[in-house]
Amino acid sequence: MSVALFTLGGTIAMAGAVGTDAGTVVARLNGAQLTAAVPGLADLGVALDVQDVQAVPSGNLTFAQVLDVVATASRAVAAGAIGVVVSQGTDTLEETAYLVDLVWPHPEPFVLTGAMRNPTLAGPDGPANLLAAARVAAAESARGLGALVVFGDEIHAARRVRKTHSTSTATFRSPDTGPLGVVVEGRVRILATPPAHKPLPIPEPAALTSARVALYSVTLDDDGALLADFPTDQRGLVVAGFGVGHVPAALAPVLGELASRIPVVLTSRTGAGSVLRHTYGAVGSETDLQRRGLLNAGLLDPYKARVLLRLLIASGADRDALAAAFAEHG
């Protein structure tokens, strides 16, 4: 009985300066060094199977790399692991966690964590986060919850969590729901359970590579000129609109024309709350944009909507399947 730990680098594994880069953190701790610095990890009650995967800053991670980790984690579960922990950088953690959540087929917990303060600073948060993540991965009560993000002793659903601050150790929040649970005095307590969903198929690498999806954030006095020559190699578009899903009137026909050619998904740029469906009716409103063919992302933020859309396009989903998936996941 063991928990599989996969290390991908990031702030949690930064050790110090190398060469002439004084004041920077670039050297990477391997998994053995990382776990050796965590008090209490040896008393977890289950073995920790540590595997160093790729020393990749999270800003350089690709869909393919994340899905490779998922495949490796699946093999670990098939071999008897009762849970999985992945440590990585926090820059893209909310996106990688959601990608994992969409495809993870097992009840065993898949927990992602990281750090905001590297080990060279006073009060690094990596050791505590890693210990809490391991406890959650080993907990029977965390089974069947999909992918989870554990940070600051809070347990968040990957489908709702967001990075909300550039430097704070309390950066990970779930604005619409709050955390699913907490770790208190070493005990994992689950306070809410997200609805289960059927895992999506993992597309072939070539299909994933070609399934490029753009993200466009709407701004004040936006006339859509930047979308006039929309790249033909982009097979989908996520629009981060104002408030409940609105855009300037001048932009509405531009988006409608794009929606006649490729899937265009409407989200909100606010960071919390849902896109509405039938409250406002003016040109550029959510009702108008849906009439023009845009798909409603519901509660999904722009970054998660892009992850879902790319995965669906790569899997060959048609418009009806796209609409159904966003209705389920949003």
Coordinates of C-alpha atoms in Angstrom, one line a residue:
M1 CA 0.0 0.0 0.0
S2 CA 1.5 3.3 -1.1
V3 CA 1.0 6.8 -2.4
A4 CA 2.6 7.6 -5.7
L5 CA 4.4 11.0 -5.7
F6 CA 5.4 12.6 -9.0
T7 CA 7.6 15.7 -8.9
L8 CA 7.6 18.2 -11.8
G9 CA 9.7 21.0 -10.3
G10 CA 8.4 24.5 -9.6
T11 CA 8.9 26.7 -6.6
I12 CA 8.3 23.9 -4.2
A13 CA 11.5 22.2 -5.5
M14 CA 13.7 25.3 -5.9
A15 CA 16.9 25.0 -3.9
G16 CA 19.1 28.1 -4.6
A17 CA 21.3 30.0 -7.0
V18 CA 23.6 28.4 -9.5
G19 CA 26.6 30.1 -11.1
T20 CA 26.3 33.8 -11.3
D21 CA 22.6 34.0 -10.7
A22 CA 22.8 35.4 -7.2
G23 CA 19.5 36.1 -5.6
T24 CA 17.5 33.8 -7.9
V25 CA 16.3 30.2 -7.4
V26 CA 16.9 27.8 -10.2
A27 CA 18.5 24.6 -8.8
R28 CA 16.0 21.8 -8.4
L29 CA 15.6 19.5 -5.5
N30 CA 14.9 15.9 -6.5
G31 CA 12.0 13.9 -5.0
A32 CA 14.2 12.3 -2.3
Q33 CA 15.6 15.7 -1.2
L34 CA 12.1 17.2 -1.3
T35 CA 10.5 14.6 0.9
A36 CA 13.4 14.5 3.3
A37 CA 12.6 18.1 4.3
V38 CA 9.0 17.3 5.3
P39 CA 8.6 16.7 9.0
G40 CA 5.9 14.0 9.7
L41 CA 5.9 12.5 6.2
A42 CA 7.6 9.4 7.5
D43 CA 4.7 8.9 10.0
L44 CA 2.0 9.0 7.2
G45 CA 1.3 5.3 7.7
V46 CA 1.7 4.4 4.1
A47 CA 4.8 4.2 1.9
L48 CA 5.6 7.0 -0.5
D49 CA 6.7 5.9 -3.9
V50 CA 8.7 8.9 -5.2
Q51 CA 9.3 9.4 -8.9
D52 CA 11.0 12.4 -10.5
V53 CA 9.3 13.1 -13.8
Q54 CA 10.4 16.2 -15.6
A55 CA 12.1 19.4 -14.3
V56 CA 9.7 21.7 -16.0
P57 CA 8.6 25.2 -14.9
S58 CA 4.8 25.0 -14.9
G59 CA 4.7 27.8 -17.5
N60 CA 6.4 25.4 -19.9
L61 CA 4.1 22.4 -19.3
T62 CA 2.1 21.1 -22.3
F63 CA -1.2 19.2 -22.5
A64 CA 0.8 16.2 -23.7
Q65 CA 3.1 16.2 -20.7
V66 CA 0.3 16.5 -18.2
L67 CA -1.6 13.6 -19.9
D68 CA 1.6 11.5 -19.8
V69 CA 1.7 12.0 -16.0
V70 CA -1.9 11.0 -15.8
A71 CA -1.1 7.8 -17.8
T72 CA 1.9 7.1 -15.5
A73 CA -0.3 7.7 -12.4
S74 CA -2.9 5.3 -13.8
R75 CA -0.3 2.6 -14.0
A76 CA 0.7 3.3 -10.4
V77 CA -2.9 2.9 -9.3
A78 CA -3.2 -0.3 -11.3
A79 CA -0.1 -1.5 -9.5
G80 CA -1.7 -0.8 -6.1
A81 CA -1.2 2.9 -5.2
I82 CA -4.1 4.2 -3.1
G83 CA -3.6 7.7 -4.2
V84 CA -1.4 10.1 -6.3
V85 CA 0.3 13.4 -5.5
V86 CA 1.9 15.6 -8.1
S87 CA 4.1 18.6 -7.1
Q88 CA 4.5 21.3 -9.7
G89 CA 4.8 25.0 -10.1
T90 CA 1.7 27.1 -9.4
D91 CA 1.7 29.3 -12.5
T92 CA -0.5 26.8 -14.4
L93 CA -1.7 24.6 -11.6
E94 CA -5.3 25.5 -11.9
E95 CA -5.3 24.5 -15.6
T96 CA -3.3 21.3 -15.2
A97 CA -5.5 20.2 -12.3
Y98 CA -8.6 20.7 -14.3
L99 CA -7.2 18.8 -17.3
V100 CA -6.4 15.9 -14.9
D101 CA -9.9 16.1 -13.4
L102 CA -11.5 15.8 -16.9
V103 CA -9.8 12.6 -17.7
W104 CA -8.9 10.9 -14.4
P105 CA -10.9 7.6 -14.4
H106 CA -10.1 6.2 -11.0
P107 CA -11.7 6.7 -7.5
E108 CA -8.2 7.0 -6.0
P109 CA -7.4 10.6 -5.2
F110 CA -5.3 12.6 -7.6
V111 CA -3.9 15.5 -5.6
L112 CA -1.8 18.4 -6.9
T113 CA 0.2 20.8 -4.8
G114 CA 3.1 23.3 -4.9
A115 CA 4.5 26.2 -3.0
M116 CA 4.6 30.0 -3.2
R117 CA 7.7 30.4 -1.0
N118 CA 10.8 28.5 -2.1
P119 CA 12.9 26.6 0.4
T120 CA 15.5 29.4 0.6
L121 CA 13.0 31.8 2.2
A122 CA 11.8 32.1 5.7
G123 CA 8.6 30.1 6.2
P124 CA 8.6 28.0 3.0
D125 CA 5.1 26.5 2.5
G126 CA 6.1 23.6 0.4
P127 CA 6.8 21.0 3.1
A128 CA 3.4 21.6 4.8
N129 CA 1.6 21.5 1.5
L130 CA 3.3 18.3 0.5
L131 CA 2.4 16.6 3.8
A132 CA -1.2 17.7 3.6
A133 CA -1.4 16.5 0.0
A134 CA 0.0 13.1 0.9
R135 CA -2.5 12.8 3.8
V136 CA -5.4 13.6 1.4
A137 CA -4.1 11.2 -1.2
A138 CA -4.1 8.4 1.4
A139 CA -7.5 9.3 2.9
E140 CA -10.4 7.0 2.2
S141 CA -12.7 10.0 2.5
A142 CA -11.1 11.6 -0.5
R143 CA -11.9 8.8 -2.9
G144 CA -14.2 9.5 -5.8
L145 CA -13.7 13.3 -5.6
G146 CA -11.8 13.7 -8.9
A147 CA -8.6 15.8 -9.0
L148 CA -7.9 17.9 -6.0
V149 CA -5.7 20.9 -5.2
V150 CA -4.3 21.0 -1.6
F151 CA -2.8 24.2 -0.4
G152 CA -2.6 25.8 3.0
D153 CA -4.4 22.8 4.6
E154 CA -7.4 23.4 2.3
I155 CA -8.8 20.9 -0.1
H156 CA -10.1 22.3 -3.4
A157 CA -11.9 20.7 -6.3
A158 CA -9.8 21.1 -9.4
R159 CA -12.9 22.1 -11.4
R160 CA -13.5 25.2 -9.2
V161 CA -10.1 26.3 -7.8
R162 CA -8.3 29.4 -9.1
K163 CA -4.9 31.1 -8.4
T164 CA -6.0 34.5 -7.1
H165 CA -2.8 36.2 -6.0
S166 CA 0.6 36.4 -7.5
T167 CA 2.6 36.0 -4.3
S168 CA 0.3 35.1 -1.4
T169 CA 0.6 31.7 0.2
A170 CA -3.3 31.8 0.4
T171 CA -3.5 32.2 -3.4
F172 CA -5.6 29.2 -4.2
R173 CA -9.3 29.8 -3.7
S174 CA -12.6 28.4 -5.0
P175 CA -14.7 31.6 -5.3
D176 CA -18.0 29.9 -6.2
T177 CA -17.9 27.1 -3.7
G178 CA -15.2 27.4 -1.2
P179 CA -12.9 24.5 -0.3
L180 CA -14.3 20.9 -0.3
G181 CA -12.5 20.2 3.0
V182 CA -9.6 20.8 5.3
V183 CA -6.7 19.1 7.0
V184 CA -6.9 19.6 10.7
E185 CA -4.3 18.2 13.2
G186 CA -3.4 15.6 10.5
R187 CA -7.0 14.6 9.9
V188 CA -8.6 14.9 6.5
R189 CA -12.1 16.3 6.7
I190 CA -14.3 16.4 3.6
L191 CA -17.1 19.0 4.1
A192 CA -18.7 18.9 0.6
T193 CA -18.8 16.5 -2.3
P194 CA -18.8 17.7 -6.0
P195 CA -21.1 16.0 -8.5
A196 CA -19.4 13.1 -10.2
H197 CA -18.9 13.2 -14.0
K198 CA -17.8 10.7 -16.5
P199 CA -14.2 11.0 -17.5
L200 CA -13.5 12.2 -21.0
P201 CA -11.4 10.2 -23.4
I202 CA -7.7 11.1 -23.8
P203 CA -7.1 12.1 -27.5
E204 CA -4.3 11.0 -29.7
P205 CA -1.2 13.2 -29.4
A206 CA -1.5 14.3 -33.1
A207 CA -5.1 15.3 -32.6
L208 CA -4.2 17.2 -29.5
T209 CA -1.4 19.1 -31.2
S210 CA -3.7 20.3 -34.0
A211 CA -6.6 21.3 -31.7
R212 CA -5.4 24.8 -31.1
V213 CA -7.8 27.0 -29.1
A214 CA -7.5 30.8 -28.6
L215 CA -8.5 32.9 -25.7
Y216 CA -9.8 36.4 -26.2
S217 CA -10.5 38.8 -23.3
V218 CA -13.0 41.6 -24.1
T219 CA -12.1 45.1 -23.0
L220 CA -13.7 48.6 -22.9
D221 CA -14.5 50.1 -26.4
D222 CA -13.5 46.8 -28.1
D223 CA -14.5 46.8 -31.7
G224 CA -13.2 43.3 -32.5
A225 CA -10.5 44.5 -34.9
L226 CA -8.0 42.0 -33.4
L227 CA -10.4 39.2 -34.4
A228 CA -10.9 40.4 -38.0
D229 CA -8.1 38.2 -39.3
F230 CA -8.6 35.3 -36.9
P231 CA -5.8 32.7 -37.5
T232 CA -7.1 29.8 -39.6
D233 CA -5.1 27.3 -37.6
Q234 CA -7.2 28.0 -34.5
R235 CA -10.0 25.5 -34.2
G236 CA -11.8 27.1 -31.4
L237 CA -12.2 30.3 -29.4
V238 CA -13.0 31.1 -25.8
V239 CA -14.3 34.7 -25.2
A240 CA -13.9 36.2 -21.7
G241 CA -16.8 38.7 -21.7
F242 CA -17.9 41.4 -19.3
G243 CA -19.9 40.5 -16.2
V244 CA -22.5 37.9 -16.9
G245 CA -21.3 37.3 -20.5
H246 CA -21.6 40.6 -22.4
V247 CA -19.6 42.2 -25.2
P248 CA -19.7 45.6 -26.9
A249 CA -22.4 45.7 -29.7
A250 CA -19.8 46.2 -32.4
L251 CA -18.1 42.9 -31.4
A252 CA -21.3 40.8 -31.5
P253 CA -21.4 40.2 -35.3
V254 CA -17.7 39.5 -35.4
L255 CA -18.1 36.7 -32.8
G256 CA -21.3 35.5 -34.6
E257 CA -19.4 35.1 -37.9
L258 CA -16.6 33.2 -36.1
A259 CA -19.2 31.0 -34.4
S260 CA -20.5 30.0 -37.8
R261 CA -17.1 28.5 -38.6
I262 CA -15.6 27.3 -35.4
P263 CA -16.8 26.6 -31.8
V264 CA -16.9 29.9 -29.8
V265 CA -17.4 29.6 -26.1
L266 CA -18.7 32.5 -23.9
T267 CA -17.3 32.9 -20.4
S268 CA -17.0 35.7 -17.9
R269 CA -13.7 37.6 -17.2
T270 CA -14.8 38.4 -13.6
G271 CA -13.2 35.4 -11.9
A272 CA -16.4 34.1 -10.2
G273 CA -20.0 33.6 -11.0
S274 CA -21.9 32.2 -14.0
V275 CA -22.5 33.4 -17.5
L276 CA -26.3 34.0 -17.7
R277 CA -28.5 32.4 -20.3
H278 CA -31.6 34.5 -20.8
T279 CA -31.7 37.6 -18.7
Y280 CA -30.5 40.4 -21.0
G281 CA -31.5 40.8 -24.6
A282 CA -29.6 43.8 -26.1
V283 CA -27.1 43.4 -28.9
G284 CA -23.9 41.9 -27.3
S285 CA -25.8 40.4 -24.4
E286 CA -25.6 36.7 -23.4
T287 CA -29.0 36.0 -25.1
D288 CA -27.9 37.7 -28.3
L289 CA -24.5 36.0 -28.4
Q290 CA -26.1 32.5 -27.9
R291 CA -28.5 33.3 -30.7
R292 CA -25.5 34.0 -32.9
G293 CA -24.1 30.5 -32.0
L294 CA -21.8 31.0 -29.0
L295 CA -21.8 28.2 -26.4
N296 CA -22.4 29.1 -22.8
A297 CA -19.7 28.0 -20.4
G298 CA -21.7 28.5 -17.2
L299 CA -19.5 28.6 -14.2
L300 CA -16.3 27.7 -16.0
D301 CA -13.7 30.5 -16.0
P302 CA -12.0 31.3 -19.3
Y303 CA -8.9 29.1 -18.6
K304 CA -10.9 26.0 -17.7
A305 CA -13.2 26.5 -20.6
R306 CA -10.2 26.6 -22.9
V307 CA -8.9 23.3 -21.4
L308 CA -12.3 21.6 -21.9
L309 CA -12.8 23.0 -25.4
R310 CA -9.4 21.9 -26.6
L311 CA -9.8 18.4 -25.2
L312 CA -13.2 18.0 -26.8
I313 CA -12.1 19.3 -30.2
A314 CA -9.1 16.9 -30.1
S315 CA -11.5 14.0 -29.4
G316 CA -13.6 14.9 -32.4
A317 CA -16.7 16.2 -30.6
D318 CA -19.4 17.8 -32.9
R319 CA -21.4 20.9 -31.9
D320 CA -24.1 18.9 -30.1
A321 CA -21.5 17.1 -28.1
L322 CA -19.7 20.3 -27.3
A323 CA -22.9 22.0 -26.1
A324 CA -23.8 18.9 -24.0
A325 CA -20.3 18.8 -22.4
F326 CA -20.3 22.5 -21.5
A327 CA -23.9 22.1 -20.1
E328 CA -22.6 19.3 -17.9
H329 CA -19.2 20.7 -16.8
G330 CA -20.2 24.4 -16.6

